[in-house]
GROMACS .gro file of C-alpha atoms in nm:
model
  244
    1UNK     CA    1  22.971  25.582   3.573
    2UNK     CA    2  22.778  25.631   3.245
    3UNK     CA    3  22.400  25.574   3.237
    4UNK     CA    4  22.240  25.493   2.914
    5UNK     CA    5  21.867  25.562   2.841
    6UNK     CA    6  21.744  25.426   2.516
    7UNK     CA    7  21.458  25.652   2.383
    8UNK     CA    8  21.266  25.432   2.138
    9UNK     CA    9  20.982  25.599   1.916
   10UNK     CA   10  20.728  25.410   1.739
   11UNK     CA   11  20.836  25.213   1.426
   12UNK     CA   12  20.759  25.357   1.085
   13UNK     CA   13  20.689  25.232   0.758
   14UNK     CA   14  20.918  25.451   0.496
   15UNK     CA   15  20.816  25.441   0.132
   16UNK     CA   16  21.039  25.518  -0.185
   17UNK     CA   17  20.961  25.918  -0.145
   18UNK     CA   18  21.081  25.896   0.219
   19UNK     CA   19  20.756  25.929   0.361
   20UNK     CA   20  20.742  25.804   0.725
   21UNK     CA   21  20.415  25.644   0.846
   22UNK     CA   22  20.346  25.561   1.175
   23UNK     CA   23  20.286  25.170   1.225
   24UNK     CA   24  19.999  25.074   1.485
   25UNK     CA   25  20.016  24.710   1.410
   26UNK     CA   26  20.315  24.538   1.252
   27UNK     CA   27  20.092  24.233   1.131
   28UNK     CA   28  19.912  24.502   0.917
   29UNK     CA   29  20.215  24.608   0.733
   30UNK     CA   30  20.272  24.543   0.361
   31UNK     CA   31  20.596  24.531   0.285
   32UNK     CA   32  20.546  24.622  -0.077
   33UNK     CA   33  20.469  24.988   0.033
   34UNK     CA   34  20.806  25.047   0.236
   35UNK     CA   35  21.036  24.919   0.478
   36UNK     CA   36  20.995  24.904   0.842
   37UNK     CA   37  21.233  25.151   1.038
   38UNK     CA   38  21.294  25.166   1.435
   39UNK     CA   39  21.383  25.498   1.553
   40UNK     CA   40  21.567  25.528   1.884
   41UNK     CA   41  21.754  25.847   2.011
   42UNK     CA   42  21.944  25.802   2.329
   43UNK     CA   43  22.007  25.987   2.646
   44UNK     CA   44  22.339  25.960   2.805
   45UNK     CA   45  22.404  26.078   3.147
   46UNK     CA   46  22.786  26.130   3.255
   47UNK     CA   47  22.898  26.338   3.563
   48UNK     CA   48  22.663  26.677   3.552
   49UNK     CA   49  22.610  26.614   3.174
   50UNK     CA   50  22.279  26.485   3.020
   51UNK     CA   51  22.347  26.409   2.668
   52UNK     CA   52  22.082  26.372   2.379
   53UNK     CA   53  22.219  26.163   2.090
   54UNK     CA   54  22.011  26.255   1.762
   55UNK     CA   55  21.655  26.358   1.790
   56UNK     CA   56  21.411  26.113   1.614
   57UNK     CA   57  21.155  26.204   1.382
   58UNK     CA   58  20.954  26.407   1.579
   59UNK     CA   59  20.612  26.211   1.638
   60UNK     CA   60  20.368  26.391   1.825
   61UNK     CA   61  20.083  26.231   2.032
   62UNK     CA   62  19.801  26.391   2.181
   63UNK     CA   63  19.978  26.736   2.093
   64UNK     CA   64  20.297  26.668   2.293
   65UNK     CA   65  20.632  26.552   2.170
   66UNK     CA   66  20.697  26.171   2.210
   67UNK     CA   67  21.059  26.231   2.275
   68UNK     CA   68  21.010  26.475   2.548
   69UNK     CA   69  20.773  26.193   2.698
   70UNK     CA   70  21.019  25.935   2.679
   71UNK     CA   71  21.280  26.139   2.851
   72UNK     CA   72  21.019  26.201   3.120
   73UNK     CA   73  20.948  25.825   3.154
   74UNK     CA   74  21.293  25.770   3.247
   75UNK     CA   75  21.316  26.034   3.512
   76UNK     CA   76  21.448  26.369   3.329
   77UNK     CA   77  21.291  26.684   3.221
   78UNK     CA   78  21.394  26.807   2.831
   79UNK     CA   79  21.523  27.133   3.017
   80UNK     CA   80  21.788  26.911   3.191
   81UNK     CA   81  21.941  26.810   2.864
   82UNK     CA   82  22.283  27.008   2.839
   83UNK     CA   83  22.398  26.900   2.493
   84UNK     CA   84  22.234  26.763   2.198
   85UNK     CA   85  22.462  26.576   1.954
   86UNK     CA   86  22.347  26.576   1.587
   87UNK     CA   87  22.532  26.296   1.371
   88UNK     CA   88  22.365  26.401   1.044
   89UNK     CA   89  22.048  26.618   0.928
   90UNK     CA   90  21.841  26.369   0.774
   91UNK     CA   91  21.477  26.401   0.911
   92UNK     CA   92  21.465  26.089   1.111
   93UNK     CA   93  21.759  26.215   1.307
   94UNK     CA   94  21.663  26.596   1.363
   95UNK     CA   95  21.272  26.604   1.375
   96UNK     CA   96  21.213  26.583   1.736
   97UNK     CA   97  21.446  26.868   1.801
   98UNK     CA   98  21.173  27.129   1.851
   99UNK     CA   99  20.880  27.275   1.657
  100UNK     CA  100  20.809  27.563   1.429
  101UNK     CA  101  20.643  27.874   1.583
  102UNK     CA  102  20.578  28.162   1.371
  103UNK     CA  103  20.856  28.051   1.120
  104UNK     CA  104  21.110  28.014   1.409
  105UNK     CA  105  21.233  27.683   1.563
  106UNK     CA  106  21.167  27.663   1.920
  107UNK     CA  107  21.353  27.383   2.055
  108UNK     CA  108  21.248  27.149   2.326
  109UNK     CA  109  21.583  27.147   2.498
  110UNK     CA  110  21.627  27.527   2.589
  111UNK     CA  111  21.916  27.476   2.802
  112UNK     CA  112  22.132  27.258   2.560
  113UNK     CA  113  22.405  27.320   2.341
  114UNK     CA  114  22.317  27.165   1.994
  115UNK     CA  115  22.637  27.041   1.815
  116UNK     CA  116  22.616  26.989   1.426
  117UNK     CA  117  22.914  26.995   1.190
  118UNK     CA  118  22.953  27.289   0.967
  119UNK     CA  119  22.982  27.069   0.642
  120UNK     CA  120  22.702  26.882   0.711
  121UNK     CA  121  22.508  27.192   0.718
  122UNK     CA  122  22.651  27.319   0.406
  123UNK     CA  123  22.597  26.986   0.209
  124UNK     CA  124  22.237  26.967   0.324
  125UNK     CA  125  22.149  27.329   0.221
  126UNK     CA  126  22.300  27.255  -0.126
  127UNK     CA  127  22.042  26.981  -0.192
  128UNK     CA  128  21.739  27.165  -0.072
  129UNK     CA  129  21.421  27.001  -0.180
  130UNK     CA  130  21.571  26.673  -0.150
  131UNK     CA  131  21.306  26.427   0.041
  132UNK     CA  132  21.524  26.276   0.324
  133UNK     CA  133  21.530  26.606   0.470
  134UNK     CA  134  21.278  26.824   0.674
  135UNK     CA  135  21.400  27.193   0.513
  136UNK     CA  136  21.172  27.371   0.774
  137UNK     CA  137  21.382  27.246   1.095
  138UNK     CA  138  21.711  27.261   0.875
  139UNK     CA  139  21.646  27.615   0.804
  140UNK     CA  140  21.538  27.654   1.178
  141UNK     CA  141  21.861  27.531   1.280
  142UNK     CA  142  22.107  27.689   1.048
  143UNK     CA  143  22.111  28.033   1.254
  144UNK     CA  144  21.979  27.933   1.565
  145UNK     CA  145  22.165  28.064   1.884
  146UNK     CA  146  22.190  27.730   2.052
  147UNK     CA  147  22.366  27.565   1.780
  148UNK     CA  148  22.734  27.524   1.784
  149UNK     CA  149  22.904  27.419   1.451
  150UNK     CA  150  23.209  27.190   1.451
  151UNK     CA  151  23.469  27.253   1.187
  152UNK     CA  152  23.716  27.011   1.239
  153UNK     CA  153  23.759  26.662   1.104
  154UNK     CA  154  23.765  26.541   1.470
  155UNK     CA  155  23.822  26.672   1.817
  156UNK     CA  156  23.682  26.678   2.164
  157UNK     CA  157  23.365  26.881   2.264
  158UNK     CA  158  23.430  26.831   2.617
  159UNK     CA  159  23.673  26.610   2.840
  160UNK     CA  160  23.405  26.329   2.793
  161UNK     CA  161  23.281  26.354   2.447
  162UNK     CA  162  23.486  26.293   2.133
  163UNK     CA  163  23.371  26.322   1.761
  164UNK     CA  164  23.474  26.220   1.436
  165UNK     CA  165  23.344  26.335   1.096
  166UNK     CA  166  23.354  25.992   0.906
  167UNK     CA  167  23.130  26.012   0.586
  168UNK     CA  168  22.993  25.696   0.476
  169UNK     CA  169  22.604  25.732   0.511
  170UNK     CA  170  22.623  26.091   0.406
  171UNK     CA  171  22.944  26.275   0.322
  172UNK     CA  172  23.005  26.427   0.652
  173UNK     CA  173  22.819  26.209   0.916
  174UNK     CA  174  22.974  26.240   1.264
  175UNK     CA  175  23.019  25.972   1.505
  176UNK     CA  176  23.069  26.014   1.885
  177UNK     CA  177  23.230  25.869   2.184
  178UNK     CA  178  23.146  25.945   2.536
  179UNK     CA  179  23.392  25.827   2.834
  180UNK     CA  180  23.466  25.822   3.156
  181UNK     CA  181  23.732  25.677   3.378
  182UNK     CA  182  23.550  25.337   3.369
  183UNK     CA  183  23.354  25.286   3.027
  184UNK     CA  184  23.317  25.407   2.661
  185UNK     CA  185  23.008  25.436   2.480
  186UNK     CA  186  23.028  25.451   2.096
  187UNK     CA  187  22.759  25.578   1.871
  188UNK     CA  188  22.809  25.489   1.514
  189UNK     CA  189  22.487  25.659   1.355
  190UNK     CA  190  22.402  25.519   1.043
  191UNK     CA  191  22.718  25.378   0.926
  192UNK     CA  192  22.628  25.144   1.240
  193UNK     CA  193  22.252  25.157   1.257
  194UNK     CA  194  22.180  24.799   1.376
  195UNK     CA  195  22.404  24.518   1.555
  196UNK     CA  196  22.348  24.300   1.232
  197UNK     CA  197  22.562  24.531   1.015
  198UNK     CA  198  22.886  24.370   1.215
  199UNK     CA  199  22.787  24.039   1.065
  200UNK     CA  200  22.811  24.102   0.702
  201UNK     CA  201  23.114  24.275   0.598
  202UNK     CA  202  22.928  24.447   0.291
  203UNK     CA  203  22.870  24.798   0.174
  204UNK     CA  204  22.497  24.900   0.175
  205UNK     CA  205  22.285  25.083  -0.108
  206UNK     CA  206  22.123  25.331   0.123
  207UNK     CA  207  22.450  25.507   0.187
  208UNK     CA  208  22.610  25.775  -0.030
  209UNK     CA  209  22.976  25.602   0.028
  210UNK     CA  210  22.885  25.242   0.138
  211UNK     CA  211  23.258  25.169   0.095
  212UNK     CA  212  23.364  25.419   0.355
  213UNK     CA  213  23.096  25.296   0.586
  214UNK     CA  214  23.196  24.941   0.541
  215UNK     CA  215  23.570  25.046   0.606
  216UNK     CA  216  23.458  25.221   0.942
  217UNK     CA  217  23.297  24.932   1.047
  218UNK     CA  218  23.595  24.680   1.024
  219UNK     CA  219  23.801  24.944   1.213
  220UNK     CA  220  23.549  24.991   1.482
  221UNK     CA  221  23.487  24.624   1.509
  222UNK     CA  222  23.820  24.538   1.603
  223UNK     CA  223  23.861  24.847   1.842
  224UNK     CA  224  23.507  24.744   2.014
  225UNK     CA  225  23.609  24.415   2.107
  226UNK     CA  226  23.964  24.511   2.224
  227UNK     CA  227  23.850  24.808   2.434
  228UNK     CA  228  23.514  24.665   2.548
  229UNK     CA  229  23.307  24.958   2.423
  230UNK     CA  230  22.922  24.974   2.469
  231UNK     CA  231  22.784  25.052   2.133
  232UNK     CA  232  22.431  25.215   2.074
  233UNK     CA  233  22.228  25.103   1.780
  234UNK     CA  234  21.962  25.425   1.663
  235UNK     CA  235  21.776  25.188   1.404
  236UNK     CA  236  21.819  24.844   1.586
  237UNK     CA  237  21.517  24.631   1.552
  238UNK     CA  238  21.579  24.439   1.895
  239UNK     CA  239  21.900  24.540   2.019
  240UNK     CA  240  21.964  24.905   2.118
  241UNK     CA  241  22.275  24.876   2.336
  242UNK     CA  242  22.532  24.616   2.345
  243UNK     CA  243  22.864  24.592   2.565
  244UNK     CA  244  23.175  24.423   2.367
   0.00000   0.00000   0.00000
């Protein structure tokens, strides 16, 4: 049996320089200053594994990681997380992984293996200074002993976890399937960040290759209906999880 725990952060307003500003009151948001973004990592419990999928932007409130608090609210400790799956390295997907202490990254998940695609790290480092990334965190991850680099285009991480490098939103983005004998959970990352993306057969301008993302959604939509996937939506405004 697979159990899913959405770990919603607060909502942010993101401006054209990719600054994330915490929204306290949606009624006071001026849309001329940027779009509203929901950020929602997921905790998935399957067998004896506790898996974190992406790590949020990394908001701290009263000196404590909001992501760690969300994990505790659903009954676990961050030390129990066994694997962290990183789809890509944009700052709203890795900021909650830990904090910098004396120029070193101290992760909040000390007992976890962290999975990043090696091509994604190389691509991101070649863009150093790009506003979509937090290079303090990225450099902290680059040679971190907890990081396990994936090098194939697809494969199994464990018997329950499968990955595929699909590109689209960024050239080396990964998506993940977590399965047991009864269920298949699918995470399409930012190629499928919201349920509404399935309603419109189009490409989106915030993707590096919108056509690849669009083609992936077409394939997934057919499969998820045929195979009754449970789909996770990282940026879903109202829908976090949907069973097809």
